[in-house]
Each structure stands twice: as structure tokens, then as C-alpha cells.
Short mmCIF file of C-alpha atoms and ligand atoms in Angstrom, two decimals:
data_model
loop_
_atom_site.label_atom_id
_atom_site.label_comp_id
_atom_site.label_asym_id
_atom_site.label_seq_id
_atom_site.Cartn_x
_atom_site.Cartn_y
_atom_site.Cartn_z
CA UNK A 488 66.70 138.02 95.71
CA UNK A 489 68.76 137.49 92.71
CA UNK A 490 71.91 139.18 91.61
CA UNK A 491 73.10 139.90 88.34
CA UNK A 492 76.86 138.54 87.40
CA UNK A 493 79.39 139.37 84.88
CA UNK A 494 79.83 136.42 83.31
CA UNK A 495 76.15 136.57 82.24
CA UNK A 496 76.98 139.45 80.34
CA UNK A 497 78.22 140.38 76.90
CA UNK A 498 81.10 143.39 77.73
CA UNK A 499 81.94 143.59 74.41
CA UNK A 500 82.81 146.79 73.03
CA UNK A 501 82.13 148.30 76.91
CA UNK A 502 83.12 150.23 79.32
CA UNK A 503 83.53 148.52 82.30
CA UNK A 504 84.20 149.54 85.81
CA UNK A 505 85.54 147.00 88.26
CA UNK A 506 85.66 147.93 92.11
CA UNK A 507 88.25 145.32 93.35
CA UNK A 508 90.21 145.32 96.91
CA UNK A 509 93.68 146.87 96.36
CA UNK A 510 94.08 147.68 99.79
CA UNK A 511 97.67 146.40 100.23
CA UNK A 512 100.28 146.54 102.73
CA UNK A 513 103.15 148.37 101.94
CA UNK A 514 106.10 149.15 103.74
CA UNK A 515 107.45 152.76 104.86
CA UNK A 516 108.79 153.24 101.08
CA UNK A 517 105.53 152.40 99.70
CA UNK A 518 106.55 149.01 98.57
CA UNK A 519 103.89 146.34 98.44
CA UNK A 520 104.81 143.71 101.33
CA UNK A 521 101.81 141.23 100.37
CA UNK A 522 100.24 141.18 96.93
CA UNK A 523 97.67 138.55 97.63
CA UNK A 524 94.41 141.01 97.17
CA UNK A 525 95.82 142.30 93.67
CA UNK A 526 96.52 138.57 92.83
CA UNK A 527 93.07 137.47 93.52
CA UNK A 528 92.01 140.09 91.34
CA UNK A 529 93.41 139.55 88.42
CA UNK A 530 91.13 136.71 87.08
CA UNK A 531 88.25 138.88 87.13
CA UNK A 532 90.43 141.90 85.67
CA UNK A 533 91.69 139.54 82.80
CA UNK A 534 88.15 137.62 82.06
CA UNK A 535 86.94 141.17 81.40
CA UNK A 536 89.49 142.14 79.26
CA UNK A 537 89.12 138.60 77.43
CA UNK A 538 85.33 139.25 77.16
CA UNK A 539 86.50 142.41 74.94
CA UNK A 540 85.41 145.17 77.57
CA UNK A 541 87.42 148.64 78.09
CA UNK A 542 88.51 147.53 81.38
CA UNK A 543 88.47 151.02 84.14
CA UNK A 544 89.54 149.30 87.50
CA UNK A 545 88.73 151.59 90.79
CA UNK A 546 90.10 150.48 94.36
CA UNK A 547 91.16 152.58 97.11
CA UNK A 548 94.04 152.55 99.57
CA UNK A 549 94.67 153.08 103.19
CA UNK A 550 92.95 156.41 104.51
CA UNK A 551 93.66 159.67 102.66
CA UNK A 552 90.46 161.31 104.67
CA UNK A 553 89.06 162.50 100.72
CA UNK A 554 92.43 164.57 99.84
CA UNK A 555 95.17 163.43 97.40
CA UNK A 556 98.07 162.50 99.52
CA UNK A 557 100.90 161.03 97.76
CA UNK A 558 101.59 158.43 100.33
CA UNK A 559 98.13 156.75 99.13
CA UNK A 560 98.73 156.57 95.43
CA UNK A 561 97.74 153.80 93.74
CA UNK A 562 100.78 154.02 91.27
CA UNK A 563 102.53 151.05 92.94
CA UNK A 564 99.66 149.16 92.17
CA UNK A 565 99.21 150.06 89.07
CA UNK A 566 103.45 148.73 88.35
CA UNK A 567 102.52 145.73 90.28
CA UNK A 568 99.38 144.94 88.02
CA UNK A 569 101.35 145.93 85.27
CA UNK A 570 104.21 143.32 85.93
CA UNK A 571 101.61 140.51 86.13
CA UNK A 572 98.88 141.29 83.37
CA UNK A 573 101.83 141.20 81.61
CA UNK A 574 100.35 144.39 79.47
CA UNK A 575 100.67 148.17 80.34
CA UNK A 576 98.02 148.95 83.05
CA UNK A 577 98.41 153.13 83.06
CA UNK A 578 97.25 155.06 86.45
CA UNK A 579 94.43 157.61 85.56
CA UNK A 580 95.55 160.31 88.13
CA UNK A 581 92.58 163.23 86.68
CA UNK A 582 89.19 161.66 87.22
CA UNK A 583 87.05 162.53 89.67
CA UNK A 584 85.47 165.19 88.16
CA UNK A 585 84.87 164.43 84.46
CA UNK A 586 85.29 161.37 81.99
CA UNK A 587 89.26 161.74 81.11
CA UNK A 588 90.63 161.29 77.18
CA UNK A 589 92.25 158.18 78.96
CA UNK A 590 89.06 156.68 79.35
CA UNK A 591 87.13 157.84 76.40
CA UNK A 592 90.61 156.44 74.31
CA UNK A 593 90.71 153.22 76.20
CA UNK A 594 90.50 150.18 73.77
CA UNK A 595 88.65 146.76 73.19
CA UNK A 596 90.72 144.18 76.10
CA UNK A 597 92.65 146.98 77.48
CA UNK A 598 92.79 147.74 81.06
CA UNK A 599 93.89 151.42 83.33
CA UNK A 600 93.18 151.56 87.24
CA UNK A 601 91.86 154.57 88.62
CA UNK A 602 93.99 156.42 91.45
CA UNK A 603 92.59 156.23 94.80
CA UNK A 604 88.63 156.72 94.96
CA UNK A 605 89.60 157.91 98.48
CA UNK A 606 91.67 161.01 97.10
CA UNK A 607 87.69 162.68 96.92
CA UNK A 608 85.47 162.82 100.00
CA UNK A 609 82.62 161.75 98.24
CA UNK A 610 83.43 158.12 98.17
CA UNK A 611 83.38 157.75 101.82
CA UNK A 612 80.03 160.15 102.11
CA UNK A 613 78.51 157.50 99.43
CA UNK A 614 78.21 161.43 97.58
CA UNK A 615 75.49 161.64 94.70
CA UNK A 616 77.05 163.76 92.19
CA UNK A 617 80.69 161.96 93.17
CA UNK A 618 78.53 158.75 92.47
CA UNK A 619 76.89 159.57 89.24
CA UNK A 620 80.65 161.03 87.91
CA UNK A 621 81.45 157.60 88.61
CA UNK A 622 78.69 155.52 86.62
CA UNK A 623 79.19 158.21 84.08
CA UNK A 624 82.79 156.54 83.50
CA UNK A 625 81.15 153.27 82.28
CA UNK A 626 78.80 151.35 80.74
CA UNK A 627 78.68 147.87 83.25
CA UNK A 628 79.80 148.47 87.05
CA UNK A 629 81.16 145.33 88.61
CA UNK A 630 81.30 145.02 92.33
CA UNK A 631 83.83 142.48 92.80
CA UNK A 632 85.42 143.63 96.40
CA UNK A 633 83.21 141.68 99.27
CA UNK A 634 85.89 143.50 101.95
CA UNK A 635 84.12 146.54 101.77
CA UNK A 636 80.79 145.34 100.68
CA UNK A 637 79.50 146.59 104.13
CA UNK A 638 80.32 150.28 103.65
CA UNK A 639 77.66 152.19 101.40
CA UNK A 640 80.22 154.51 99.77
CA UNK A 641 80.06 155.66 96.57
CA UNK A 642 82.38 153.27 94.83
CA UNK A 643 81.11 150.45 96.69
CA UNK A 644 76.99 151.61 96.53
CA UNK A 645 75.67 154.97 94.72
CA UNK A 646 77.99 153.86 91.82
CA UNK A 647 75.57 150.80 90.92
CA UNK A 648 72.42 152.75 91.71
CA UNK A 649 73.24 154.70 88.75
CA UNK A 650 75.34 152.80 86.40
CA UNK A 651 73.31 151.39 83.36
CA UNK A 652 73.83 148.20 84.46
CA UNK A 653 75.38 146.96 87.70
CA UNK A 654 76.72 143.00 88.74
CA UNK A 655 78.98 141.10 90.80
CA UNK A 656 81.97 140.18 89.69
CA UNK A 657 83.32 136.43 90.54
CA UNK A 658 85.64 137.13 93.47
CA UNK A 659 82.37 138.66 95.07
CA UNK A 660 79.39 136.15 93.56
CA UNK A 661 82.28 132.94 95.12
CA UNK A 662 81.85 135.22 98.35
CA UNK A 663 78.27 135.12 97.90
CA UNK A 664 77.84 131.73 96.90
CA UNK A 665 80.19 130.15 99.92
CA UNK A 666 78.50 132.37 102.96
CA UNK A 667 74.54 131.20 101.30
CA UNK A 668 75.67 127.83 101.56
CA UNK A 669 77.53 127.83 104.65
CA UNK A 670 74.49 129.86 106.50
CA UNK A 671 71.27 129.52 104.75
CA UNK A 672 70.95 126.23 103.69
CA UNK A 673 73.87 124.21 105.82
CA UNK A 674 75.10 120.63 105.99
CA UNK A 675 74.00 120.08 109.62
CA UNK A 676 75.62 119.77 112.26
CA UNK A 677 76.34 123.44 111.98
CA UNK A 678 79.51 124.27 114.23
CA UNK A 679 80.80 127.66 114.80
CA UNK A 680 84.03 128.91 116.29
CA UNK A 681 84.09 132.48 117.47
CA UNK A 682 88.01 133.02 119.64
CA UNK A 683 89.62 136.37 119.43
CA UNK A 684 90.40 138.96 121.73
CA UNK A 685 86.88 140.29 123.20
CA UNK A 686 83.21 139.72 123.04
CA UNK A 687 82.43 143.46 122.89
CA UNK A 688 83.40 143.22 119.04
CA UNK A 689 81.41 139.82 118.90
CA UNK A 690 78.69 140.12 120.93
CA UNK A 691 76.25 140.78 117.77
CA UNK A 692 77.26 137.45 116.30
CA UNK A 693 77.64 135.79 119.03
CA UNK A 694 74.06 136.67 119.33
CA UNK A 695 72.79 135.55 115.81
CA UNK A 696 74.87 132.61 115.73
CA UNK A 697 73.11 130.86 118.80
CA UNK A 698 70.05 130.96 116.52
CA UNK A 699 71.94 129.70 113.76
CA UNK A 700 73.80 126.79 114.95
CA UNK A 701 73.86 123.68 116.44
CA UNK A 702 76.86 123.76 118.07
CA UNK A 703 78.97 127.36 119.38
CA UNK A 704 82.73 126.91 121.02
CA UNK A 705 84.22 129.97 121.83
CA UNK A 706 87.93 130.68 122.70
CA UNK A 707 90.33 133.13 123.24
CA UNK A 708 89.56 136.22 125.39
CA UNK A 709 86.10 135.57 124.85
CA UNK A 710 86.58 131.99 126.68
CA UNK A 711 87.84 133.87 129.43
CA UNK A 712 85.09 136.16 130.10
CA UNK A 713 82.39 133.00 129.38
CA UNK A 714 84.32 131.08 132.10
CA UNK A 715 83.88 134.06 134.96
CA UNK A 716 80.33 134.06 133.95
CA UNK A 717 80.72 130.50 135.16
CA UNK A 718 82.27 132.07 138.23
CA UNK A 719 85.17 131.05 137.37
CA UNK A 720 89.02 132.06 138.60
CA UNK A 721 90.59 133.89 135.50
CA UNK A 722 93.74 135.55 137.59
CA UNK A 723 94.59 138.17 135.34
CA UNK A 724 93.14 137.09 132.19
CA UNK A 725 91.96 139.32 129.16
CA UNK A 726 87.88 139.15 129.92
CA UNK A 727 85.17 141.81 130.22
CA UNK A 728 83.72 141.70 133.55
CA UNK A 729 81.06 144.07 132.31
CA UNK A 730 79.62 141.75 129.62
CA UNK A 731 79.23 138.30 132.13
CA UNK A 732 75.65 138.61 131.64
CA UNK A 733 75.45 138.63 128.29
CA UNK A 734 78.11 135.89 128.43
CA UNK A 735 75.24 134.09 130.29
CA UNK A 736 72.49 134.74 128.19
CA UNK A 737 74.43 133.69 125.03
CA UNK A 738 75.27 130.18 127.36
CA UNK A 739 71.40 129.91 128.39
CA UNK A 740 70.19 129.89 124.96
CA UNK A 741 72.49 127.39 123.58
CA UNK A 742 71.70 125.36 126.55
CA UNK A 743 67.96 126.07 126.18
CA UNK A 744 68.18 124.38 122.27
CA UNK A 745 69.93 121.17 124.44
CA UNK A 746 73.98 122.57 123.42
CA UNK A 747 75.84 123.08 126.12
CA UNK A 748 78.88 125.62 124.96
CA UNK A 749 81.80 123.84 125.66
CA UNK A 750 84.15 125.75 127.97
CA UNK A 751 88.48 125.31 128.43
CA UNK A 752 88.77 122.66 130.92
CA UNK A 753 92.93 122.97 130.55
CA UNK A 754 94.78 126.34 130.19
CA UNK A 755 97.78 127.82 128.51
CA UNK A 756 99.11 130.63 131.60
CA UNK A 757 102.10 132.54 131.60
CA UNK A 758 102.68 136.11 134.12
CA UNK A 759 103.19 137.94 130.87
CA UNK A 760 102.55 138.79 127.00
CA UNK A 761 105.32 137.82 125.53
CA UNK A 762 107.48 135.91 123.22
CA UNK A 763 109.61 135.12 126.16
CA UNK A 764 107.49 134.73 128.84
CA UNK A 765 107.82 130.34 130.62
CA UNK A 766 104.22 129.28 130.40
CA UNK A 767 102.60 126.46 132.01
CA UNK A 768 99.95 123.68 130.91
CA UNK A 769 97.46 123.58 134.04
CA UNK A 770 93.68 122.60 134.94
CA UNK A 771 91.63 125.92 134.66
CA UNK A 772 90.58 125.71 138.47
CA UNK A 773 94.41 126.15 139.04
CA UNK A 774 95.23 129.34 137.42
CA UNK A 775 97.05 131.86 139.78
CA UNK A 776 96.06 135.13 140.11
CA UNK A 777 99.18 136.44 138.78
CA UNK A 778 98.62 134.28 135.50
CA UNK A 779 96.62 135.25 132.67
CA UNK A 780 94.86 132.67 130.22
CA UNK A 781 96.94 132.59 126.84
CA UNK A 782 95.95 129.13 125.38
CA UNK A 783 93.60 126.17 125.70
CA UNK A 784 95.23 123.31 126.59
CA UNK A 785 95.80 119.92 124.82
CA UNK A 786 92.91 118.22 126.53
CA UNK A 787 90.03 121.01 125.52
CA UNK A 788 91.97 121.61 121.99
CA UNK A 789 91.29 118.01 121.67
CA UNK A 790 87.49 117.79 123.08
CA UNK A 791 86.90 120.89 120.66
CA UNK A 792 88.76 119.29 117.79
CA UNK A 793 86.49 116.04 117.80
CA UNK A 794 83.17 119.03 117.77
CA UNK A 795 84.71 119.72 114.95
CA UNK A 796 85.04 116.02 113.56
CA UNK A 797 81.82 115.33 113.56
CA UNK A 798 80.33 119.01 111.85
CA UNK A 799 78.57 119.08 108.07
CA UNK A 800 79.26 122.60 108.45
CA UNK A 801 82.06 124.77 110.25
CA UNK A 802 82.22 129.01 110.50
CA UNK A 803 85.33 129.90 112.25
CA UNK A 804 86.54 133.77 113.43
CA UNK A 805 89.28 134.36 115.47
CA UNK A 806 91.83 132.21 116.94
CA UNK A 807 91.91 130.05 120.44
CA UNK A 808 94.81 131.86 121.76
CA UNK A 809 97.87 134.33 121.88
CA UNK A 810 98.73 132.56 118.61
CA UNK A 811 100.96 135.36 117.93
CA UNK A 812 103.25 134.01 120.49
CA UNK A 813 104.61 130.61 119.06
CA UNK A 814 104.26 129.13 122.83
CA UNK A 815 100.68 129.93 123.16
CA UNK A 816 99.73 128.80 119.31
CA UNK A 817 99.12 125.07 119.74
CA UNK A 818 95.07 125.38 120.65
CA UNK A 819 94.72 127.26 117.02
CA UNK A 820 97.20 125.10 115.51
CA UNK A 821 95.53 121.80 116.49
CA UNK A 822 91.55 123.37 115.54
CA UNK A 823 92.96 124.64 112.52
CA UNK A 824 94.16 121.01 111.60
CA UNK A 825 90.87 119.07 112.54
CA UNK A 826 88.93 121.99 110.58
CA UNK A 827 91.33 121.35 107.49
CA UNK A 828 90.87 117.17 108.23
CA UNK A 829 87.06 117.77 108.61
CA UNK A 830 84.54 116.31 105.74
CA UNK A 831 82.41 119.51 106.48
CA UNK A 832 82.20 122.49 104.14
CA UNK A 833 84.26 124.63 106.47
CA UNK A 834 84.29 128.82 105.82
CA UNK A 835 86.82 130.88 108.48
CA UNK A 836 87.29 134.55 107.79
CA UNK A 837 88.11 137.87 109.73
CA UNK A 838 91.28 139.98 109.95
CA UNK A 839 93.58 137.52 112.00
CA UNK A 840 91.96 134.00 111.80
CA UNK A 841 93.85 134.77 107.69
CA UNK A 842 96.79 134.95 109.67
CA UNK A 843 96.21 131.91 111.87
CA UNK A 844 95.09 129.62 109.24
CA UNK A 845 98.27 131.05 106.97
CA UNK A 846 100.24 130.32 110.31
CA UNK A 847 99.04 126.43 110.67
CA UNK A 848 99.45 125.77 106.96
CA UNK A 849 96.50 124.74 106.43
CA UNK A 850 94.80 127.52 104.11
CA UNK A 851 94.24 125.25 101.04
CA UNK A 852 92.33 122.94 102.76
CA UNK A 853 89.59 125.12 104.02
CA UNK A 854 86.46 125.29 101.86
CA UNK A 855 86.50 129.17 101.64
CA UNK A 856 88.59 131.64 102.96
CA UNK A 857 86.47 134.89 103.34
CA UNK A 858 88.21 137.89 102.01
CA UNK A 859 86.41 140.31 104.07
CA UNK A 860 86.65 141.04 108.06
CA UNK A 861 83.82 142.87 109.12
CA UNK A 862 81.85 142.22 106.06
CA UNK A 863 82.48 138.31 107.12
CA UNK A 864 81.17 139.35 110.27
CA UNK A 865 77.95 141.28 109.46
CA UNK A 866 76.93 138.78 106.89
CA UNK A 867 77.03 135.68 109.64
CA UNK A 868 75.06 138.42 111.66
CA UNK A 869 72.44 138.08 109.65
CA UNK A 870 72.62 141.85 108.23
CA UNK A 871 71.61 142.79 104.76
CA UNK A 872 75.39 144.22 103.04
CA UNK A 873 74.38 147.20 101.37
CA UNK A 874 77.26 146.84 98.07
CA UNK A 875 74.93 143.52 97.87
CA UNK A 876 71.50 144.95 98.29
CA UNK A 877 72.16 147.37 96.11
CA UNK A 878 73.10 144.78 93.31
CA UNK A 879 69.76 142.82 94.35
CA UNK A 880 67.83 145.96 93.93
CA UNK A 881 69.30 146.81 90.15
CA UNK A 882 68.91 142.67 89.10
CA UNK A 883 65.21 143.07 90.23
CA UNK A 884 64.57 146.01 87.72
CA UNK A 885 66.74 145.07 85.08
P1 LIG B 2086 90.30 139.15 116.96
O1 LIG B 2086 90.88 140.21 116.10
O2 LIG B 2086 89.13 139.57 117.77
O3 LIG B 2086 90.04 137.87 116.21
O4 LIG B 2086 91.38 138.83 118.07
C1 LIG B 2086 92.63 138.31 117.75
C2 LIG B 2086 93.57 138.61 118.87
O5 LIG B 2086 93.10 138.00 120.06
C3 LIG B 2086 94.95 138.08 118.65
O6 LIG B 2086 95.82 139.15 118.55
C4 LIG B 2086 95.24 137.26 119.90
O7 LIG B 2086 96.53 137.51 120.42
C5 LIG B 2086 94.21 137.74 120.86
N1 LIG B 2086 93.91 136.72 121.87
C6 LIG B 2086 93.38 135.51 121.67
N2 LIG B 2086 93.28 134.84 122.83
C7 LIG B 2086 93.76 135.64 123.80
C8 LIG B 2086 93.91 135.52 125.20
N3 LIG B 2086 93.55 134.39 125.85
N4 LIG B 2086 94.42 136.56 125.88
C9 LIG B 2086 94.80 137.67 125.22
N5 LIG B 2086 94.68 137.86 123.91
C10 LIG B 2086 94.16 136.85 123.19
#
């Protein structure tokens, strides 16, 4: 099914409500310590105004649990959009329960942001009434913030049910777009990479992605409980005894569609997490049980590297090792390097393969770089996103 977008549209003259993902960091005096989300909103923000719509932009921020709490104003985002739309971009504090003079006043190409959709409990409820107050504020909803495009909350969902007319806006449709190609119809062979810390968050794509792909690695903690399914020693490694059979099953059905999943052969070990902690480079048959498993070493970062060479298509989530700590980095470093030297379309996303990739260098040479963590995650899962479905559903009447 079909969505409908906003560049298809004519938003002259309208009233037009973009959801974007303004969730930033910010430091214990509020102040913004990484502005990339409202960055990568502001091409949709200014194409809109361009276009000539009355430009209402809603986000929320952090977890205010439906109350107004100070500490979760959007005001700092409002200066910070301000500074680089180069053009006033007021906070609309009194909203959530009627259509303010600040939005009936709002002009042709002018733009205000909402405060915090959060500040009401009805967003997170995906409320009715909260919902149609909302689609009462406009005349066009955009959805253009894939991050939460797995919650059905009322910004994110019952909003576009009842707007008069509800789309994607770019940021989300290049989402869209990217995951479709790199899932549905991929450039074969179709490689994933799934490292982190456990399976027990993974296990569901794990799952989907044997039927998906022609080739899984895992890495990370995850390795570590995959190699005691093989019976293997893990000393004190990060693994999940508990889940060794379903470690199995996910190895038997690769192996049944003639992939073996390739397993660390070499080992980063040190006694301890930490930044100052000696580690040692050893075969994985040799790791004490005092050690613990913090990297994969040159040889397998290499064997998984050339997997990667010869891919048409590469998903990667979460990283090969302790990349956190610079000695136990190289196994990310080196697959984030053949991904980035790859010919494949390559997608990575999920909360600290970002960080990885932004760690390696190498985040401009990755096809796409999904913004969303768990929506990343549910899509490759195969699951239908509701903020998306619900966009499907209103193209399919309109
Ligand atoms: P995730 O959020 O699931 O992608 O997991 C990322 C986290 O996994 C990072 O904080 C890594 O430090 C951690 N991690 C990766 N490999 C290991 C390992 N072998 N032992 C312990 N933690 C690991």
C-alpha cells in the first residue's frame, strides 16, 4: 500500500502540522548538547514554509509522564530553530485544549512549534478527543518523525486518522524508501549484522532476519552466547545461558538454507570493563575463565569484513564489541570500514551502532543511516509501524 507525501501536495494557504523528532540531548542546564535531529528537520520545516503553508511544528521531549514540567519545555528548541531558520519560530505554550489566536493568526511561510505534546497524557494513551484537538489545529498532518513511528500515540497515530488529510513528510518517506529497498526487494547477497549487548532484545529479529537473508554474522554479546550454544568456553563473558537454544535454532535454520553463521574464531579478553583494563588478542578456545569476551579479533574482523565485500545488500545493528572502550573498538572499527568500502546499498541503524559508525568516521559513506532505534528494529522484523499504517490507511481513502 501506497502513502501519500507532502511534496505531492499544494500547502498553500494551509495549515500544516509537522510531527518531527526534537528529542534532543541536553545537558543539566537544559542546553542542547547535539542538534543533529532539529538539523535534519529543518528541510522539511523550510520546504513547507516555501510551499506557502502556516507551518504548526509538534515534537515532544524526554518523559514528562503527561504533566507540564518545566525541565521538558520545548523553548530551547524553539531558540535553537529560531537561530537557524533564520526567522522567529515562537513556542505555543496554551494548546492542548483549543485552537490558540497564535495559530488561527499564523501567516502564509511562517512557522511556531508546539510545546511538548508530552505535557498532556493523551499523547502517550494515543487519546481520541486529545487526537481530534490535534487535527483540529490543521488542515494537512505530516508525519515526518520515523523514531517514533512505532508508538501509536496521538501525535504520532489518532492525529492522521482524523486530520483532513494526512502524509509523510521527506525525512520519513527517505526512511521509507531506504528500509523497502534494503528489505523487500534487495540487491542479493543480502548480509546482515546484528552485535550488541544481548539477544533477549534481538531475538525477534534475529528470528525474521534468518528468513530474510542470505548471509547473518552476529557479534558482540550475542556472539558470546551463539558460541556456548556451540559449547563453547566463554570464561566470564556477557551471554545468556538461558537463550542457547534459541541461539541454536537461529544457527540450524541458517544452516538448513546452506549459511553457516560465522562465529569469532579470535577474541578480544581482558579481566575487566574498563578503559584501563590490559587486554589480550587470543584464539577463542583459549579464553580463561577469569576473562570475558570484549572484541573479535583481527583474524574474524577480517573473515567477516570480506562477508561483507562481497554483499549487494548490508543491514547492520549494533556493534562487534566494547567499542566504548577504545582498546576493544577495532572489530567495529574494521566492519564499519569494509561496510563504508562495500559496493552494496548498505542501511545500519539503532541507538549505538549511530555512535559506532560516528566513532569510525565513516557515517557519510553508508547508504542510509536510520534515524530510528526500535522503529529500525521492528521494521527489519517484519512488523507493520502503526504512524505508517495509519498513513497507508488515509492514502487508500483519499
Ligand atoms: P546494543 O544497544 O544492543 O546495540 O548494545 C550495545 C552495547 O553492547 C554497547 O554498549 C557495547 O559495549 C555492548 N557490547 C558489545 N559487545 C560486548 C561484549 N562482548 N561484552 C559486553 N558488552 C558488549
Amino acid at each position: 500500500m501506497g502513502i501519500l507525501r507532502m511534496s505531492d501536495l499544494d500547502l498553500r494557504g494551509k495549515r500544516v502540522l509537522i510531527r518531527e523528532d526534537l528529542n534532543v540531548p541536553q545537558d543539566d542546564d537544559g542546553r542542547i548538547t547535539d542538534a543533529t535531529r532539529i538539523e535534519a528537520s529543518l528541510p522539511t520545516i523550510r520546504q513547507a514554509m516555501e510551499m506557502g503553508g502556516k507551518v504548526l511544528v509538534m515534537a515532544h521531549l524526554g518523559r514528562p509522564k503527561g504533566e507540564r514540567n518545566p525541565k521538558y519545555s520545548l523553548a530551547p528548541v524553539a531558540e535553537r530553530l529560531t537561530e537557524l531558520l533564520g526567522t522567529d519560530v515562537p513556542l505555543i505554550a496554551d494548546w492542548y485544549d483549543r485552537v490558540p489566536p497564535e495559530v488561527e493568526n499564523l501567516g502564509e511561510g511562517e512557522v511556531a512549534l508546539l510545546e511538548n505534546v508530552r505535557f498532556h497524557p493523551g499523547d502517550t494513551e494515543n487519546d481520541e478527543a486529545f487526537s481530534k484537538q490535534m487535527a483540529a489545529l490543521c488542515d494537512v498532518y505530516v508525519n515526518d518523525a520515523f523514531g517514533t513511528a512505532h508508538r501509536a500515540q496521538a501525535s504520532t497515530h489518532g492525529v492522521a486518522q482524523y486530520a483532513p488529510v494526512a502524509v509523510a513528510g521527506p525525512l520519513l518517506a527517505k526512511e521509507i524508501d531506504s528500509l523497502t529497498a534494503a528489505l523487500d526487494n534487495p540487491r542479493r547477497p543480502l548480509v546482515a549484522i546484528v552485535g550488541g549487548a544481548k539477544v533477549s532484545g534481538k531475538l525477534e529479529v534475529l528470528k525474521a532476519l534468518t528468513e530474510r537473508v542470505d548471509q547473518l554474522i552476529v557479534g558482540g554479546g550475542i556472539a558470546n552466547t551463539f558460541l556456548l550454544a556451540e559449547g563453547r568456553n566463554i570464561g566470564g563473558s556477557l551471554a545468556e545461558a538461558e537463550l542457547v537454544d534459541e541461539a541454536r535454532s537461529v544457527i540450524e535454520a541458517c544452516r538448513a538454507k546452506g549459511a553457516e553463521v560465522p562465529l569469532p574464531t579470535d577474541v578480544v579478553v581482558a579481566k575487566e570493563f574498563s578503559e584501563e583494563a590490559p587486554v589480550r588478542t587470543c584464539a577463542v578456545e583459549e579464553v580463561g575463565d577469569d576473562e570475558m569476551i570484549l572484541d573479535v579479533g583481527p583474524e574474524t574482523a577480517a573473515r567477516f569484513a570480506e562477508l561483507v565485500k562481497g554483499a549487494g545488500t548490508i543491514l547492520w545493528n549494533g556493534p562487534l564489541g566494547a567499542f566504548e572502550l577504545p582498546q576493544c573498538a577495532e572489530g567495529t572499527r574494521t566492519l564499519a570500514h569494509a561496510i563504508a568500502d562495500s559496493e552494496a546499498f548498505s542501511a545500519a541503524g539503532g541507538g549505538d551502532t549511530l555512535a559506532a559508525i560516528a566513532m569510525t568516521g565513516t557515517t557519510e559513506k553508508i547508504s542510509y543511516i536510520s534515524t530510528g532505534g526500535g522503529a529500525f528494529l521492528e521494521w527489519v522484523e517484519g512488523k507493520k509501524l502503526p504512524a505508517i499504517a495509519i498513513l497507508e490507511e488515509r492514502a487508500d481513502q483519499a
